PDB file of C-alpha atoms in Angstrom:
ATOM      1  CA  UNK A 254       0.000   0.000   0.000  1.00 49.00           C
ATOM      2  CA  UNK A 255       1.442   3.374  -0.954  1.00 53.00           C
ATOM      3  CA  UNK A 256       1.977   6.094   1.615  1.00 54.00           C
ATOM      4  CA  UNK A 257      -0.783   8.249   0.057  1.00 55.00           C
ATOM      5  CA  UNK A 258      -3.340   5.445   0.262  1.00 59.00           C
ATOM      6  CA  UNK A 259      -2.345   4.715   3.868  1.00 61.00           C
ATOM      7  CA  UNK A 260      -2.800   8.398   4.779  1.00 72.00           C
ATOM      8  CA  UNK A 261      -6.238   8.512   3.142  1.00 70.00           C
ATOM      9  CA  UNK A 262      -7.237   5.284   4.878  1.00 74.00           C
ATOM     10  CA  UNK A 263      -6.123   6.677   8.249  1.00 82.00           C
ATOM     11  CA  UNK A 264      -8.008   9.899   7.538  1.00 79.00           C
ATOM     12  CA  UNK A 265     -11.124   7.898   6.665  1.00 79.00           C
ATOM     13  CA  UNK A 266     -10.844   5.881   9.888  1.00 85.00           C
ATOM     14  CA  UNK A 267     -10.536   9.080  11.929  1.00 86.00           C
ATOM     15  CA  UNK A 268     -13.531  10.624  10.154  1.00 82.00           C
ATOM     16  CA  UNK A 269     -15.662   7.515  10.655  1.00 87.00           C
ATOM     17  CA  UNK A 270     -14.701   7.270  14.317  1.00 89.00           C
ATOM     18  CA  UNK A 271     -15.566  10.946  14.792  1.00 89.00           C
ATOM     19  CA  UNK A 272     -18.909  10.445  13.053  1.00 89.00           C
ATOM     20  CA  UNK A 273     -19.807   7.413  15.131  1.00 92.00           C
ATOM     21  CA  UNK A 274     -19.113   9.247  18.402  1.00 93.00           C
ATOM     22  CA  UNK A 275     -20.758  12.472  17.236  1.00 92.00           C
ATOM     23  CA  UNK A 276     -23.893  10.713  16.065  1.00 94.00           C
ATOM     24  CA  UNK A 277     -24.165   8.908  19.412  1.00 95.00           C
ATOM     25  CA  UNK A 278     -24.000  12.295  21.135  1.00 95.00           C
ATOM     26  CA  UNK A 279     -26.559  13.857  18.789  1.00 96.00           C
ATOM     27  CA  UNK A 280     -28.906  10.901  19.310  1.00 96.00           C
ATOM     28  CA  UNK A 281     -28.630  11.234  23.103  1.00 96.00           C
ATOM     29  CA  UNK A 282     -29.202  15.020  23.040  1.00 96.00           C
ATOM     30  CA  UNK A 283     -32.160  14.704  20.656  1.00 96.00           C
ATOM     31  CA  UNK A 284     -33.688  11.866  22.664  1.00 96.00           C
ATOM     32  CA  UNK A 285     -33.516  13.775  25.928  1.00 96.00           C
ATOM     33  CA  UNK A 286     -34.463  17.093  24.323  1.00 95.00           C
ATOM     34  CA  UNK A 287     -37.435  15.549  22.563  1.00 94.00           C
ATOM     35  CA  UNK A 288     -38.540  13.655  25.651  1.00 94.00           C
ATOM     36  CA  UNK A 289     -38.368  16.662  27.953  1.00 93.00           C
ATOM     37  CA  UNK A 290     -40.018  18.932  25.400  1.00 94.00           C
ATOM     38  CA  UNK A 291     -42.812  16.417  24.783  1.00 94.00           C
ATOM     39  CA  UNK A 292     -43.515  16.088  28.497  1.00 92.00           C
ATOM     40  CA  UNK A 293     -43.686  19.893  28.809  1.00 90.00           C
ATOM     41  CA  UNK A 294     -46.198  20.048  25.957  1.00 90.00           C
ATOM     42  CA  UNK A 295     -48.418  17.528  27.762  1.00 90.00           C
ATOM     43  CA  UNK A 296     -48.163  19.164  31.177  1.00 88.00           C
ATOM     44  CA  UNK A 297     -50.519  21.829  32.394  1.00 85.00           C
ATOM     45  CA  UNK A 298     -47.900  24.578  32.261  1.00 86.00           C
ATOM     46  CA  UNK A 299     -48.466  27.922  33.959  1.00 83.00           C
ATOM     47  CA  UNK A 300     -49.786  30.786  31.891  1.00 79.00           C
ATOM     48  CA  UNK A 301     -46.971  33.334  31.655  1.00 81.00           C
ATOM     49  CA  UNK A 302     -49.515  36.185  31.447  1.00 76.00           C
ATOM     50  CA  UNK A 303     -50.758  35.353  34.922  1.00 74.00           C
ATOM     51  CA  UNK A 304     -47.261  35.066  36.369  1.00 70.00           C
ATOM     52  CA  UNK A 305     -46.349  38.590  35.320  1.00 61.00           C
ATOM     53  CA  UNK A 306     -49.774  40.255  35.538  1.00 59.00           C
ATOM     54  CA  UNK A 307     -49.029  42.563  38.498  1.00 63.00           C
ATOM     55  CA  UNK A 308     -46.718  44.817  36.568  1.00 61.00           C
ATOM     56  CA  UNK A 309     -47.814  45.784  33.063  1.00 54.00           C
ATOM     57  CA  UNK A 310     -44.248  46.761  32.206  1.00 54.00           C
ATOM     58  CA  UNK A 311     -43.144  43.145  32.645  1.00 59.00           C
ATOM     59  CA  UNK A 312     -46.231  41.575  31.106  1.00 66.00           C
ATOM     60  CA  UNK A 313     -45.524  38.332  29.284  1.00 69.00           C
ATOM     61  CA  UNK A 314     -44.700  38.587  25.613  1.00 79.00           C
ATOM     62  CA  UNK A 315     -46.453  35.258  24.828  1.00 83.00           C
ATOM     63  CA  UNK A 316     -49.439  33.406  26.239  1.00 85.00           C
ATOM     64  CA  UNK A 317     -49.556  29.735  27.181  1.00 86.00           C
ATOM     65  CA  UNK A 318     -50.729  28.579  23.741  1.00 90.00           C
ATOM     66  CA  UNK A 319     -47.856  30.354  22.017  1.00 91.00           C
ATOM     67  CA  UNK A 320     -45.452  28.762  24.502  1.00 91.00           C
ATOM     68  CA  UNK A 321     -46.939  25.362  23.642  1.00 93.00           C
ATOM     69  CA  UNK A 322     -46.441  26.113  19.951  1.00 94.00           C
ATOM     70  CA  UNK A 323     -42.771  26.961  20.559  1.00 95.00           C
ATOM     71  CA  UNK A 324     -42.370  23.743  22.541  1.00 95.00           C
ATOM     72  CA  UNK A 325     -44.117  21.744  19.803  1.00 96.00           C
ATOM     73  CA  UNK A 326     -41.861  23.194  17.092  1.00 97.00           C
ATOM     74  CA  UNK A 327     -38.829  22.413  19.270  1.00 97.00           C
ATOM     75  CA  UNK A 328     -40.067  18.852  19.705  1.00 97.00           C
ATOM     76  CA  UNK A 329     -40.531  18.433  15.931  1.00 98.00           C
ATOM     77  CA  UNK A 330     -37.001  19.728  15.323  1.00 98.00           C
ATOM     78  CA  UNK A 331     -35.576  17.307  17.903  1.00 97.00           C
ATOM     79  CA  UNK A 332     -37.501  14.398  16.382  1.00 97.00           C
ATOM     80  CA  UNK A 333     -36.505  15.243  12.793  1.00 97.00           C
ATOM     81  CA  UNK A 334     -32.910  15.479  13.907  1.00 97.00           C
ATOM     82  CA  UNK A 335     -33.176  12.200  15.798  1.00 97.00           C
ATOM     83  CA  UNK A 336     -34.503  10.444  12.699  1.00 96.00           C
ATOM     84  CA  UNK A 337     -31.778  11.857  10.457  1.00 96.00           C
ATOM     85  CA  UNK A 338     -29.073  10.950  13.010  1.00 96.00           C
ATOM     86  CA  UNK A 339     -30.367   7.387  13.347  1.00 95.00           C
ATOM     87  CA  UNK A 340     -30.451   6.934   9.568  1.00 94.00           C
ATOM     88  CA  UNK A 341     -27.016   8.477   9.192  1.00 93.00           C
ATOM     89  CA  UNK A 342     -25.654   6.313  12.006  1.00 92.00           C
ATOM     90  CA  UNK A 343     -26.901   3.203  10.231  1.00 92.00           C
ATOM     91  CA  UNK A 344     -25.442   4.421   6.954  1.00 88.00           C
ATOM     92  CA  UNK A 345     -22.028   5.062   8.535  1.00 87.00           C
ATOM     93  CA  UNK A 346     -21.969   1.659  10.261  1.00 87.00           C
ATOM     94  CA  UNK A 347     -23.257  -0.392   7.324  1.00 88.00           C
ATOM     95  CA  UNK A 348     -21.259   1.430   4.641  1.00 82.00           C
ATOM     96  CA  UNK A 349     -18.024   1.604   6.639  1.00 82.00           C
ATOM     97  CA  UNK A 350     -16.045  -0.599   4.242  1.00 81.00           C
ATOM     98  CA  UNK A 351     -17.253   1.356   1.223  1.00 78.00           C
ATOM     99  CA  UNK A 352     -16.372   4.654   2.905  1.00 77.00           C
ATOM    100  CA  UNK A 353     -12.933   3.391   3.919  1.00 77.00           C
ATOM    101  CA  UNK A 354     -12.229   2.009   0.472  1.00 74.00           C
ATOM    102  CA  UNK A 355     -13.351   5.087  -1.437  1.00 71.00           C
ATOM    103  CA  UNK A 356     -12.361   7.970   0.837  1.00 69.00           C
ATOM    104  CA  UNK A 357     -12.493  10.847  -0.047  1.00 62.00           C
ATOM    105  CA  UNK A 358     -13.160  10.594  -3.794  1.00 65.00           C
ATOM    106  CA  UNK A 359     -15.589   7.685  -4.015  1.00 63.00           C
ATOM    107  CA  UNK A 360     -18.689   8.801  -5.899  1.00 63.00           C
ATOM    108  CA  UNK A 361     -22.191   8.068  -4.687  1.00 63.00           C
ATOM    109  CA  UNK A 362     -25.362   9.454  -6.200  1.00 61.00           C
ATOM    110  CA  UNK A 363     -25.265  12.265  -8.746  1.00 61.00           C
ATOM    111  CA  UNK A 364     -21.486  12.434  -8.410  1.00 62.00           C
ATOM    112  CA  UNK A 365     -21.468  13.425  -4.736  1.00 70.00           C
ATOM    113  CA  UNK A 366     -18.612  12.032  -2.634  1.00 76.00           C
ATOM    114  CA  UNK A 367     -18.789  10.515   0.840  1.00 77.00           C
ATOM    115  CA  UNK A 368     -16.896  13.526   2.125  1.00 78.00           C
ATOM    116  CA  UNK A 369     -19.471  15.958   0.743  1.00 80.00           C
ATOM    117  CA  UNK A 370     -22.427  13.847   1.861  1.00 82.00           C
ATOM    118  CA  UNK A 371     -21.147  13.729   5.441  1.00 84.00           C
ATOM    119  CA  UNK A 372     -20.284  17.419   5.317  1.00 84.00           C
ATOM    120  CA  UNK A 373     -23.799  18.376   4.208  1.00 87.00           C
ATOM    121  CA  UNK A 374     -25.322  16.084   6.843  1.00 90.00           C
ATOM    122  CA  UNK A 375     -23.183  17.700   9.540  1.00 90.00           C
ATOM    123  CA  UNK A 376     -24.618  21.091   8.608  1.00 91.00           C
ATOM    124  CA  UNK A 377     -28.206  19.791   8.606  1.00 94.00           C
ATOM    125  CA  UNK A 378     -28.069  17.968  11.943  1.00 95.00           C
ATOM    126  CA  UNK A 379     -26.229  20.795  13.670  1.00 94.00           C
ATOM    127  CA  UNK A 380     -28.621  23.345  12.181  1.00 94.00           C
ATOM    128  CA  UNK A 381     -31.665  21.407  13.369  1.00 96.00           C
ATOM    129  CA  UNK A 382     -30.251  21.154  16.879  1.00 96.00           C
ATOM    130  CA  UNK A 383     -29.445  24.872  17.009  1.00 96.00           C
ATOM    131  CA  UNK A 384     -32.920  25.680  15.661  1.00 97.00           C
ATOM    132  CA  UNK A 385     -34.510  23.519  18.373  1.00 97.00           C
ATOM    133  CA  UNK A 386     -32.621  25.365  21.086  1.00 97.00           C
ATOM    134  CA  UNK A 387     -33.482  28.732  19.516  1.00 97.00           C
ATOM    135  CA  UNK A 388     -37.202  27.906  19.524  1.00 97.00           C
ATOM    136  CA  UNK A 389     -37.008  26.696  23.117  1.00 96.00           C
ATOM    137  CA  UNK A 390     -35.291  29.956  24.058  1.00 96.00           C
ATOM    138  CA  UNK A 391     -38.319  31.766  22.649  1.00 94.00           C
ATOM    139  CA  UNK A 392     -40.524  29.742  24.989  1.00 93.00           C
ATOM    140  CA  UNK A 393     -38.338  30.821  27.923  1.00 93.00           C
ATOM    141  CA  UNK A 394     -38.839  34.466  26.868  1.00 91.00           C
ATOM    142  CA  UNK A 395     -42.469  34.165  27.964  1.00 89.00           C
ATOM    143  CA  UNK A 396     -41.486  33.318  31.536  1.00 88.00           C
ATOM    144  CA  UNK A 397     -38.143  35.030  32.170  1.00 87.00           C
ATOM    145  CA  UNK A 398     -37.609  37.449  29.332  1.00 88.00           C
ATOM    146  CA  UNK A 399     -33.931  38.409  29.902  1.00 91.00           C
ATOM    147  CA  UNK A 400     -32.889  34.766  30.263  1.00 94.00           C
ATOM    148  CA  UNK A 401     -34.805  33.755  27.146  1.00 93.00           C
ATOM    149  CA  UNK A 402     -33.265  36.543  25.062  1.00 95.00           C
ATOM    150  CA  UNK A 403     -29.790  35.719  26.416  1.00 97.00           C
ATOM    151  CA  UNK A 404     -30.328  32.064  25.545  1.00 96.00           C
ATOM    152  CA  UNK A 405     -31.459  33.003  22.051  1.00 96.00           C
ATOM    153  CA  UNK A 406     -28.461  35.315  21.589  1.00 97.00           C
ATOM    154  CA  UNK A 407     -26.028  32.626  22.712  1.00 97.00           C
ATOM    155  CA  UNK A 408     -27.717  30.065  20.493  1.00 96.00           C
ATOM    156  CA  UNK A 409     -27.488  32.409  17.507  1.00 96.00           C
ATOM    157  CA  UNK A 410     -23.837  33.133  18.317  1.00 97.00           C
ATOM    158  CA  UNK A 411     -23.132  29.418  18.390  1.00 94.00           C
ATOM    159  CA  UNK A 412     -25.061  29.012  15.135  1.00 93.00           C
ATOM    160  CA  UNK A 413     -22.977  31.740  13.510  1.00 94.00           C
ATOM    161  CA  UNK A 414     -19.763  30.052  14.627  1.00 94.00           C
ATOM    162  CA  UNK A 415     -20.979  26.730  13.225  1.00 90.00           C
ATOM    163  CA  UNK A 416     -21.876  28.308   9.873  1.00 90.00           C
ATOM    164  CA  UNK A 417     -18.464  29.996   9.746  1.00 92.00           C
ATOM    165  CA  UNK A 418     -16.693  26.708  10.474  1.00 89.00           C
ATOM    166  CA  UNK A 419     -18.824  24.907   7.914  1.00 86.00           C
ATOM    167  CA  UNK A 420     -17.984  27.477   5.214  1.00 88.00           C
ATOM    168  CA  UNK A 421     -14.301  27.276   6.133  1.00 88.00           C
ATOM    169  CA  UNK A 422     -14.452  23.491   5.797  1.00 82.00           C
ATOM    170  CA  UNK A 423     -16.180  23.842   2.411  1.00 80.00           C
ATOM    171  CA  UNK A 424     -13.184  25.781   1.145  1.00 78.00           C
ATOM    172  CA  UNK A 425     -10.869  23.074   2.503  1.00 75.00           C
ATOM    173  CA  UNK A 426     -12.813  20.366   0.671  1.00 69.00           C
ATOM    174  CA  UNK A 427     -12.913  22.367  -2.572  1.00 69.00           C
ATOM    175  CA  UNK A 428      -9.223  23.148  -2.462  1.00 70.00           C
ATOM    176  CA  UNK A 429      -8.419  19.472  -2.094  1.00 59.00           C
TER     177      UNK A 429
END
């Protein structure tokens, strides 16, 4: 085996190992996030308008039904992400030999490579997770407005960093 092939094979092993561990983490976070969010949707949660009714200046921005809608959207995002992560996990495990043998230039459908497919999936699953946390931050706004806005700001900051890293990695893939 030539040195170049050995390097690509080692790179592929590192990438697959990273994906396996990352997908396990995403599945755990989505499972717990979805479970907690679902239980909150089903509970008789307090109406934020009643909690802050004494002072009109701090009146709640959203009512209980809007909070439930935020929670429901968060739950859907967690569940979509969970489904994608489970499918991707199966794909990575069952196609491991194909990925190792064809990394990084092996073509799949429509000429896309394994490297690009995994790169696009990383953006989608991270984006869905960030979106779920952003929507849940909006639900927190109804109860403790400064904390909800701070959570949303931090989530958007993290999302911006992820997009920047993803774009940077795109240039690395394109440049070879």
